Amino acid sequence: MTSSLTINEGKPIRCKAAVCRKAGEALVIEEIQVDPPQAYEVRIKILCTSLCHTDLTFWKLDSGPAARFPRILGHEAVGVVESIGENVDGFKQGDVVLPVFHPQCEDCKDCKSSKSNWCARFADDFLSNTRRYGMASRFKDSTGEDIHHFIFVSSFSEYTVVDIAHLVKISPEIPVDKAALLGCGVSTGVGAAWKVADVEEGSTVAIFGLGAVGLAVAEGARLRGASKIIGVDLNPDKFEIGKRFGITDFVNPALYKEKTISEVVKEMTKGGVDYSFECIGLASLMEEAFNSTRTGSGKTVILGMEKYKLPVSLGSYDLLRGRTICGTLFGGLKPKLDIPILVDRYLKKELNLDGFITHELSFEEINKAFNLSMEGNSIRCVLWMDK
Amino acid sequence: MENGNTSGDKSSVKPIRCKAAVSRKAGEPLIMEEIVVAPPQPYEVRIRIICTALCYSDITFWKLQVPPACFPRILGHEAIGLIPVQVEELRVVESVGENVKEVVEGDTVLPTFMSDCGDCADCKSHKSNLCSKFPFKVSPYMPRYEDSSRFTDLNGNTLFHFLNVSSFSEYTVLDVANVVKIDSSIPPSRACLLSCGVSTGVGAAWETAKVEKGSTVVIFGLGSIGLAVAEGARLCGASRIIGVDINPAKFQIGKKFGVNEFVNSKTCENKRVSEVINEMTCGGADYCFECVGSSSLVQEAYACCRKGWGKTITLGVDKPGSQICLDSFDVLHHGKTLVGSMFGGLKAKTHIPILLKYYLDNELELDKFVTHEMKFEDINDAFQLLIEGKCIRCVLWMG
């Protein structure tokens, strides 16, 4: 392994990548060139990557500053360090690593505080191609044209270049396909339950949207001993699936024409849940989630990304009566600190990751993975690079 | 649910005739009248008000012409009273209803609009101060008995209650869930402040926000609540307490409460207040408190609490049905928290005695809140003072 990693040090690598050239159209497997890492960067050989709904959202986006083509999507993956740039401490060739879209510079006021996972230095910018070099890209297509990165990861490629603020070293003991899940969805959900909401034993919880993030919230709440975990989803199949992750009750909004979901949840819980989580990205559901919580102590955590940027409208009297609402990226977790903890929990069999993987394909079949996700019947599809 | 009407059985059960300031029409001066106060039902006490202070919520529901405003009504909810031992014609006048164990005749008490039954899941939980046995609502009646009032005017017409207290009367009836026994040695015009305004503000800083030493705090609205938040933040060791108000006089006043920087939101040129605050604080405050009752101001406050761990706390009461609109991108990406609380998140029976102790230990300062003291009969003057923004707390003494 090591010898194959050293031969390209300092040189561009030619490899395959799934390039998005037009919004909503099938990705094209092309040969690209990946430049060597600059200072503070690491070039990684991707071992496997999974598809997250956010990839789909940006794949479909055809207007606005975030719509860029051609682009290499993908942000949930595991890789091995192939080579490192200058000023890189803590990573060496051969290390098993997780690239993460959420930054942790370890230097700013926020990174030094335990109060949040915000990184004042980097977190505001999610549109640049490289962290420290603006729109400079490490990817070139066969015509020599730059290919855009995606949220500082770009894992739909055999090789990628990642800033050290976006890289976490992990134990080589964890199966890489399980580890990849911790790059986004599962960490987001579990972190939201553990760190942001801090669900305690006996709590009641409502989860709006039972995709990977929602199921991960359920898993997190289950492990904390929540007594009631209500899953809300339009797909009735999600109940059986959800049960494996701790869902105790299921609400299908399509079956309640006269009542709002929050009314249903309040009836089920004699007044409302202790914690509600919105895991889809719809302002109307964020409002329902808010209204589903208990007067006096209810807390709502927003995890979904509103694609239309619609405002969330909250009743001032409902807020005044002791409710809390907050949003979080990456479940409030600090990647370098918390991902190794989640890996450890998995290895100690205290965290279920296996259940999230419903499909496995080879990298070349990536467009099939997109279709599976859009059909709504997969949780996580893992794409293997060398299958 | 029990009817709660006078049984008329016992020989010692007697209504009391006394003076009250009755609000008969929205926005019009209160009328000093003689009224009749029925004896307490089971779980109730009838108290004699010593003094009462005017709070802006009284003004809000005095002016309002739609429900939950109702007339004729006895307003007032910040007060201190005595459970009297009265002997008339050799019979003891009932002050303490059946089943009331926690207070007796002779006790000094604070009536609190926030119910604390001590029994329901929420009262038993440390996470909430909103009693679910007697959920908060602006009701015309006593909390425990359906459609039940203890007040009638001399024509026998019902007078409505307000916020479980109705302190603009020489006598009022309270449910035991709305009564806190306190040390009688505390000056009444100071103690009464803890039955609403000061507790709300200090509690918001201490309990809801949990302001830490060295924090940066912004307070929108320097009325009594805002000033009480400043006092609470000062006691928590906040290093910057920025007051925002449209009245420049509030800065001098605010300094006495710990406000050390001031923004006049009327003179921000073309910038929004949140922009000014974000500049002053290099990215936003640790805690922003909205103490006016305006949803658009809540949105401003949210916009200038810092990314990552910023917390915006709303205390002000806006019109019924008002909505707070947040940018969903802001909510998801920036890690801010928005929380609302009533009565500063405090449990009346647990926390009021603690605050009183802080006052007696000279840590919590209450004297500076009382800018005017008047006779109860001058209540309409007090209303004017508060409407014109010329007082913080005006305390009205019963005869």
Short mmCIF file of C-alpha atoms in Angstrom, two decimals, chain B residues 37-396:
data_model
loop_
_atom_site.label_atom_id
_atom_site.label_comp_id
_atom_site.label_asym_id
_atom_site.label_seq_id
_atom_site.Cartn_x
_atom_site.Cartn_y
_atom_site.Cartn_z
CA VAL B 37 -65.06 40.57 47.72
CA ALA B 38 -66.41 37.08 48.39
CA PRO B 39 -64.78 34.81 50.94
CA PRO B 40 -62.16 32.31 49.79
CA GLN B 41 -63.23 28.92 48.49
CA PRO B 42 -61.26 25.74 49.29
CA TYR B 43 -57.62 26.18 48.22
CA GLU B 44 -57.96 29.97 48.21
CA VAL B 45 -56.94 32.82 50.48
CA ARG B 46 -58.33 36.31 50.76
CA ILE B 47 -55.65 38.92 51.35
CA ARG B 48 -55.46 42.61 52.16
CA ILE B 49 -53.14 44.38 49.72
CA ILE B 50 -50.44 46.47 51.39
CA CYS B 51 -49.12 48.02 48.21
CA THR B 52 -49.15 47.30 44.51
CA ALA B 53 -46.95 48.42 41.63
CA LEU B 54 -47.88 49.14 38.05
CA CYS B 55 -46.45 46.91 35.34
CA TYR B 56 -46.72 47.48 31.60
CA SER B 57 -48.76 44.30 31.17
CA ASP B 58 -51.49 46.03 33.15
CA ILE B 59 -51.40 48.85 30.59
CA THR B 60 -51.48 46.37 27.70
CA PHE B 61 -54.67 44.69 28.88
CA TRP B 62 -56.20 47.98 29.96
CA LYS B 63 -55.83 49.37 26.44
CA LEU B 64 -56.76 46.24 24.54
CA GLN B 65 -60.24 46.19 23.08
CA VAL B 66 -60.42 42.53 22.07
CA PRO B 67 -60.17 39.29 24.07
CA PRO B 68 -58.45 38.35 26.24
CA ALA B 69 -59.19 41.87 27.41
CA CYS B 70 -62.55 42.06 29.17
CA PHE B 71 -64.47 44.60 31.17
CA PRO B 72 -65.24 45.49 33.88
CA ARG B 73 -62.01 44.16 35.36
CA ILE B 74 -59.74 44.58 38.34
CA LEU B 75 -56.22 44.81 36.97
CA GLY B 76 -52.93 44.76 38.84
CA HIS B 77 -50.65 41.77 39.46
CA GLU B 78 -47.51 43.05 41.15
CA ALA B 79 -48.19 43.42 44.84
CA ILE B 80 -47.66 42.37 48.43
CA GLY B 81 -50.39 41.51 50.88
CA LEU B 82 -51.28 40.30 54.28
CA ILE B 83 -53.58 37.49 55.25
CA PRO B 84 -55.51 39.40 57.84
CA VAL B 85 -56.68 38.22 61.19
CA GLN B 86 -59.91 40.06 61.46
CA VAL B 87 -62.45 39.92 64.09
CA GLU B 88 -65.76 41.57 63.41
CA GLU B 89 -68.71 41.30 65.71
CA LEU B 90 -66.91 38.59 67.65
CA ARG B 91 -66.58 36.38 64.56
CA VAL B 92 -63.37 35.69 62.68
CA VAL B 93 -63.61 36.76 59.08
CA GLU B 94 -62.51 33.96 56.77
CA SER B 95 -59.19 34.70 55.15
CA VAL B 96 -57.93 31.20 54.60
CA GLY B 97 -60.12 28.73 52.72
CA GLU B 98 -60.35 25.03 53.43
CA ASN B 99 -57.44 22.74 52.52
CA VAL B 100 -54.91 25.57 52.65
CA LYS B 101 -51.94 24.40 54.67
CA GLU B 102 -49.03 26.52 53.54
CA VAL B 103 -50.16 29.90 54.85
CA VAL B 104 -52.07 31.10 57.89
CA GLU B 105 -53.64 34.32 59.12
CA GLY B 106 -50.96 36.88 59.83
CA ASP B 107 -48.64 35.78 57.04
CA THR B 108 -47.20 38.26 54.58
CA VAL B 109 -47.49 37.00 51.05
CA LEU B 110 -46.63 37.87 47.48
CA PRO B 111 -49.35 37.10 44.97
CA THR B 112 -47.83 35.77 41.75
CA PHE B 113 -49.49 35.54 38.37
CA MET B 114 -47.31 32.48 37.67
CA SER B 115 -49.00 29.47 39.18
CA ASP B 116 -46.88 27.02 41.15
CA CYS B 117 -49.06 24.11 42.25
CA GLY B 118 -46.01 22.05 43.22
CA ASP B 119 -47.78 18.91 42.16
CA CYS B 120 -47.90 18.52 38.40
CA ALA B 121 -45.10 17.03 36.28
CA ASP B 122 -43.91 20.46 35.19
CA CYS B 123 -43.83 21.95 38.69
CA LYS B 124 -41.88 18.89 39.80
CA SER B 125 -39.42 19.19 36.92
CA HIS B 126 -36.45 21.53 37.11
CA LYS B 127 -36.74 22.10 33.37
CA SER B 128 -39.93 24.11 33.39
CA ASN B 129 -41.57 26.81 35.46
CA LEU B 130 -44.90 26.62 33.67
CA CYS B 131 -47.37 24.79 35.80
CA SER B 132 -49.54 22.47 33.68
CA LYS B 133 -52.23 22.10 36.34
CA PHE B 134 -52.98 25.82 35.99
CA PRO B 135 -51.61 26.70 32.54
CA PHE B 136 -50.95 30.36 32.00
CA LYS B 137 -53.75 32.26 30.37
CA VAL B 138 -55.17 35.72 30.69
CA SER B 139 -58.39 34.55 32.23
CA PRO B 140 -61.27 36.61 33.62
CA TYR B 141 -61.70 34.12 36.42
CA MET B 142 -60.16 32.26 39.31
CA PRO B 143 -57.95 29.44 38.04
CA ARG B 144 -59.41 26.45 39.88
CA TYR B 145 -63.15 26.88 39.47
CA GLU B 146 -64.78 27.25 36.12
CA ASP B 147 -66.15 30.70 35.31
CA SER B 148 -65.84 31.78 38.89
CA SER B 149 -65.23 35.31 40.14
CA ARG B 150 -64.91 36.57 43.70
CA PHE B 151 -65.68 40.17 42.83
CA THR B 152 -68.97 41.93 42.37
CA ASP B 153 -69.76 45.61 42.19
CA LEU B 154 -72.44 47.21 44.32
CA ASN B 155 -75.07 46.41 41.68
CA GLY B 156 -74.22 42.75 42.01
CA ASN B 157 -72.50 42.58 38.61
CA THR B 158 -69.46 40.37 38.20
CA LEU B 159 -66.09 42.07 38.00
CA PHE B 160 -63.43 40.08 36.17
CA HIS B 161 -60.13 38.93 37.62
CA PHE B 162 -56.73 39.54 36.03
CA LEU B 163 -53.76 37.18 35.88
CA ASN B 164 -54.88 35.30 39.00
CA VAL B 165 -54.08 38.36 41.15
CA SER B 166 -56.17 41.52 40.63
CA SER B 167 -54.19 43.68 43.02
CA PHE B 168 -55.82 47.05 42.28
CA SER B 169 -58.17 46.40 45.15
CA GLU B 170 -57.88 46.68 48.92
CA TYR B 171 -58.76 42.97 49.14
CA THR B 172 -58.36 40.21 46.63
CA VAL B 173 -58.71 36.44 46.53
CA LEU B 174 -55.90 34.19 45.36
CA ASP B 175 -55.54 30.50 44.70
CA VAL B 176 -52.92 28.92 46.92
CA ALA B 177 -50.94 28.12 43.74
CA ASN B 178 -50.49 31.87 43.31
CA VAL B 179 -49.35 32.69 46.82
CA VAL B 180 -45.80 32.84 48.16
CA LYS B 181 -45.23 33.35 51.84
CA ILE B 182 -42.40 35.77 52.56
CA ASP B 183 -40.49 37.33 55.41
CA SER B 184 -42.58 40.21 56.77
CA SER B 185 -39.54 42.29 57.70
CA ILE B 186 -38.78 43.19 54.10
CA PRO B 187 -39.98 46.69 53.09
CA PRO B 188 -43.23 46.07 51.18
CA SER B 189 -42.51 48.54 48.38
CA ARG B 190 -39.36 46.54 47.57
CA ALA B 191 -40.71 43.03 48.09
CA CYS B 192 -43.71 43.58 45.82
CA LEU B 193 -41.37 44.06 42.84
CA LEU B 194 -40.47 40.39 43.01
CA SER B 195 -44.00 39.27 42.26
CA CYS B 196 -43.45 40.17 38.60
CA GLY B 197 -41.05 42.60 36.93
CA VAL B 198 -37.77 42.27 38.78
CA SER B 199 -38.04 38.48 39.09
CA THR B 200 -38.75 38.24 35.38
CA GLY B 201 -35.69 40.25 34.42
CA VAL B 202 -33.23 38.93 36.98
CA GLY B 203 -34.47 35.37 36.40
CA ALA B 204 -34.02 35.71 32.66
CA ALA B 205 -30.35 36.55 33.15
CA TRP B 206 -29.72 33.96 35.88
CA GLU B 207 -31.97 31.08 35.06
CA THR B 208 -33.04 31.25 31.42
CA ALA B 209 -29.80 32.54 29.92
CA LYS B 210 -27.38 31.56 32.68
CA VAL B 211 -25.16 34.53 31.85
CA GLU B 212 -21.56 33.80 32.75
CA LYS B 213 -18.88 36.09 34.06
CA GLY B 214 -17.25 38.08 31.28
CA SER B 215 -20.19 37.74 28.88
CA THR B 216 -21.40 40.41 26.48
CA VAL B 217 -25.09 41.09 26.89
CA VAL B 218 -27.45 43.27 24.86
CA ILE B 219 -30.80 44.39 26.26
CA PHE B 220 -33.48 45.68 23.94
CA GLY B 221 -35.82 47.92 25.90
CA LEU B 222 -34.80 49.55 29.16
CA GLY B 223 -38.11 49.47 30.99
CA SER B 224 -38.35 47.72 34.33
CA ILE B 225 -37.84 44.30 32.78
CA GLY B 226 -34.80 45.38 30.77
CA LEU B 227 -33.29 47.14 33.76
CA ALA B 228 -33.92 44.04 35.86
CA VAL B 229 -32.13 41.96 33.22
CA ALA B 230 -29.22 44.41 33.48
CA GLU B 231 -29.23 44.01 37.26
CA GLY B 232 -29.22 40.23 36.87
CA ALA B 233 -26.47 40.34 34.26
CA ARG B 234 -24.44 42.65 36.47
CA LEU B 235 -24.72 40.20 39.34
CA CYS B 236 -23.67 37.40 37.00
CA GLY B 237 -20.49 39.31 36.17
CA ALA B 238 -21.24 40.25 32.57
CA SER B 239 -18.50 42.54 31.34
CA ARG B 240 -20.45 44.40 28.66
CA ILE B 241 -24.09 45.27 29.17
CA ILE B 242 -25.32 47.16 26.14
CA GLY B 243 -28.70 48.83 26.49
CA VAL B 244 -30.83 49.59 23.42
CA ASP B 245 -33.68 52.09 23.70
CA ILE B 246 -35.29 54.92 21.76
CA ASN B 247 -35.23 57.17 24.82
CA PRO B 248 -31.75 58.65 25.39
CA ALA B 249 -32.58 59.37 29.03
CA LYS B 250 -32.53 55.63 29.62
CA PHE B 251 -28.76 55.55 29.42
CA GLN B 252 -28.23 57.58 32.57
CA ILE B 253 -30.90 55.57 34.30
CA GLY B 254 -29.48 52.32 32.97
CA LYS B 255 -26.01 53.02 34.35
CA LYS B 256 -27.37 52.55 37.86
CA PHE B 257 -28.41 49.05 36.87
CA GLY B 258 -25.15 48.04 35.23
CA VAL B 259 -25.73 49.17 31.65
CA ASN B 260 -22.30 50.33 30.48
CA GLU B 261 -22.94 51.00 26.79
CA PHE B 262 -25.94 52.46 25.02
CA VAL B 263 -27.42 52.38 21.56
CA ASN B 264 -30.22 54.72 20.65
CA SER B 265 -32.04 52.71 18.02
CA LYS B 266 -33.62 55.86 16.62
CA THR B 267 -30.31 57.41 15.69
CA CYS B 268 -28.56 54.57 13.90
CA GLU B 269 -28.57 56.47 10.58
CA ASN B 270 -29.20 54.02 7.78
CA LYS B 271 -28.08 50.98 9.66
CA ARG B 272 -30.20 48.46 11.43
CA VAL B 273 -29.66 48.13 15.14
CA SER B 274 -28.42 44.58 14.69
CA GLU B 275 -25.72 45.83 12.31
CA VAL B 276 -24.57 48.40 14.84
CA ILE B 277 -24.45 45.78 17.58
CA ASN B 278 -22.61 43.28 15.37
CA GLU B 279 -20.00 45.93 14.70
CA MET B 280 -19.69 46.95 18.35
CA THR B 281 -19.28 43.36 19.45
CA CYS B 282 -17.20 42.05 16.52
CA GLY B 283 -19.76 39.52 15.46
CA GLY B 284 -22.59 39.56 17.96
CA ALA B 285 -23.34 39.31 21.67
CA ASP B 286 -23.28 36.18 23.80
CA TYR B 287 -26.82 36.99 24.99
CA CYS B 288 -29.53 39.26 23.60
CA PHE B 289 -32.66 39.96 25.60
CA GLU B 290 -35.84 41.36 24.06
CA CYS B 291 -37.77 43.21 26.74
CA VAL B 292 -40.27 45.23 24.72
CA GLY B 293 -42.74 42.82 23.15
CA SER B 294 -42.17 43.33 19.47
CA SER B 295 -41.62 40.40 17.13
CA SER B 296 -39.59 42.51 14.73
CA LEU B 297 -37.31 43.47 17.61
CA VAL B 298 -36.92 39.79 18.50
CA GLN B 299 -35.76 39.28 14.93
CA GLU B 300 -33.25 42.11 15.33
CA ALA B 301 -32.01 40.61 18.57
CA TYR B 302 -31.60 37.22 16.90
CA ALA B 303 -29.61 38.85 14.12
CA CYS B 304 -27.05 40.25 16.53
CA CYS B 305 -26.44 37.38 18.86
CA ARG B 306 -23.19 35.75 17.99
CA LYS B 307 -22.82 32.78 15.69
CA GLY B 308 -21.84 29.56 17.39
CA TRP B 309 -23.19 29.99 20.87
CA GLY B 310 -25.28 33.16 20.77
CA LYS B 311 -28.56 33.02 22.64
CA THR B 312 -31.55 35.30 22.22
CA ILE B 313 -34.06 35.40 25.04
CA THR B 314 -37.49 36.90 24.59
CA LEU B 315 -39.40 38.23 27.55
CA GLY B 316 -41.66 40.88 26.06
CA VAL B 317 -45.31 40.20 25.33
CA ASP B 318 -46.46 41.10 21.83
CA LYS B 319 -50.03 41.20 20.55
CA PRO B 320 -51.87 37.87 20.52
CA GLY B 321 -51.23 36.03 17.27
CA SER B 322 -48.00 37.85 16.45
CA GLN B 323 -45.36 35.81 14.67
CA ILE B 324 -41.59 35.85 14.80
CA CYS B 325 -40.03 35.16 11.39
CA LEU B 326 -36.53 33.75 11.23
CA ASP B 327 -34.33 33.15 8.22
CA SER B 328 -34.13 29.36 7.95
CA PHE B 329 -30.57 29.54 6.66
CA ASP B 330 -29.57 31.57 9.69
CA VAL B 331 -31.32 29.09 12.00
CA LEU B 332 -29.62 26.03 10.54
CA HIS B 333 -26.14 27.30 9.85
CA HIS B 334 -25.23 29.65 12.62
CA GLY B 335 -25.85 27.66 15.76
CA LYS B 336 -27.88 30.33 17.54
CA THR B 337 -30.55 29.58 20.10
CA LEU B 338 -33.84 31.41 20.53
CA VAL B 339 -35.71 30.86 23.78
CA GLY B 340 -38.70 32.50 25.41
CA SER B 341 -39.48 32.58 29.07
CA MET B 342 -42.09 33.83 31.42
CA PHE B 343 -41.29 35.06 34.88
CA GLY B 344 -37.62 34.66 34.04
CA GLY B 345 -37.95 30.89 34.08
CA LEU B 346 -38.35 31.04 37.86
CA LYS B 347 -40.58 28.90 40.03
CA ALA B 348 -42.39 31.40 42.27
CA LYS B 349 -42.33 29.48 45.54
CA THR B 350 -38.76 28.25 45.13
CA HIS B 351 -37.04 31.29 43.75
CA ILE B 352 -38.76 34.35 45.18
CA PRO B 353 -37.49 33.59 48.69
CA ILE B 354 -33.99 33.17 47.21
CA LEU B 355 -34.15 36.56 45.52
CA LEU B 356 -35.40 38.16 48.71
CA LYS B 357 -32.43 36.73 50.53
CA TYR B 358 -30.10 38.24 47.94
CA TYR B 359 -31.81 41.56 48.62
CA LEU B 360 -31.36 41.22 52.36
CA ASP B 361 -27.70 40.33 51.79
CA ASN B 362 -27.31 43.58 49.83
CA GLU B 363 -26.45 41.83 46.60
CA LEU B 364 -29.66 42.34 44.66
CA GLU B 365 -30.58 46.02 44.65
CA LEU B 366 -34.29 46.82 44.58
CA ASP B 367 -34.50 50.40 45.84
CA LYS B 368 -33.43 51.87 42.50
CA PHE B 369 -36.45 50.37 40.73
CA VAL B 370 -38.92 52.42 42.78
CA THR B 371 -39.04 55.90 41.30
CA HIS B 372 -42.47 56.93 42.58
CA GLU B 373 -44.66 56.11 45.55
CA MET B 374 -48.25 57.28 45.60
CA LYS B 375 -51.60 56.69 47.21
CA PHE B 376 -53.82 54.06 45.67
CA GLU B 377 -56.37 56.75 44.81
CA ASP B 378 -53.85 58.36 42.46
CA ILE B 379 -53.62 55.21 40.32
CA ASN B 380 -54.60 56.98 37.12
CA ASP B 381 -51.66 59.35 37.56
CA ALA B 382 -49.45 56.29 37.83
CA PHE B 383 -50.86 54.97 34.55
CA GLN B 384 -49.96 58.26 32.86
CA LEU B 385 -46.45 58.22 34.24
CA LEU B 386 -45.83 54.74 32.90
CA ILE B 387 -47.43 55.43 29.52
CA GLU B 388 -45.22 58.49 29.15
CA GLY B 389 -42.15 56.50 30.13
CA LYS B 390 -41.51 58.72 33.14
CA CYS B 391 -41.22 56.09 35.79
CA ILE B 392 -39.67 52.71 36.36
CA ARG B 393 -41.80 51.34 39.14
CA CYS B 394 -44.56 53.39 40.72
CA VAL B 395 -45.72 51.81 43.98
CA LEU B 396 -49.28 52.51 45.15
#
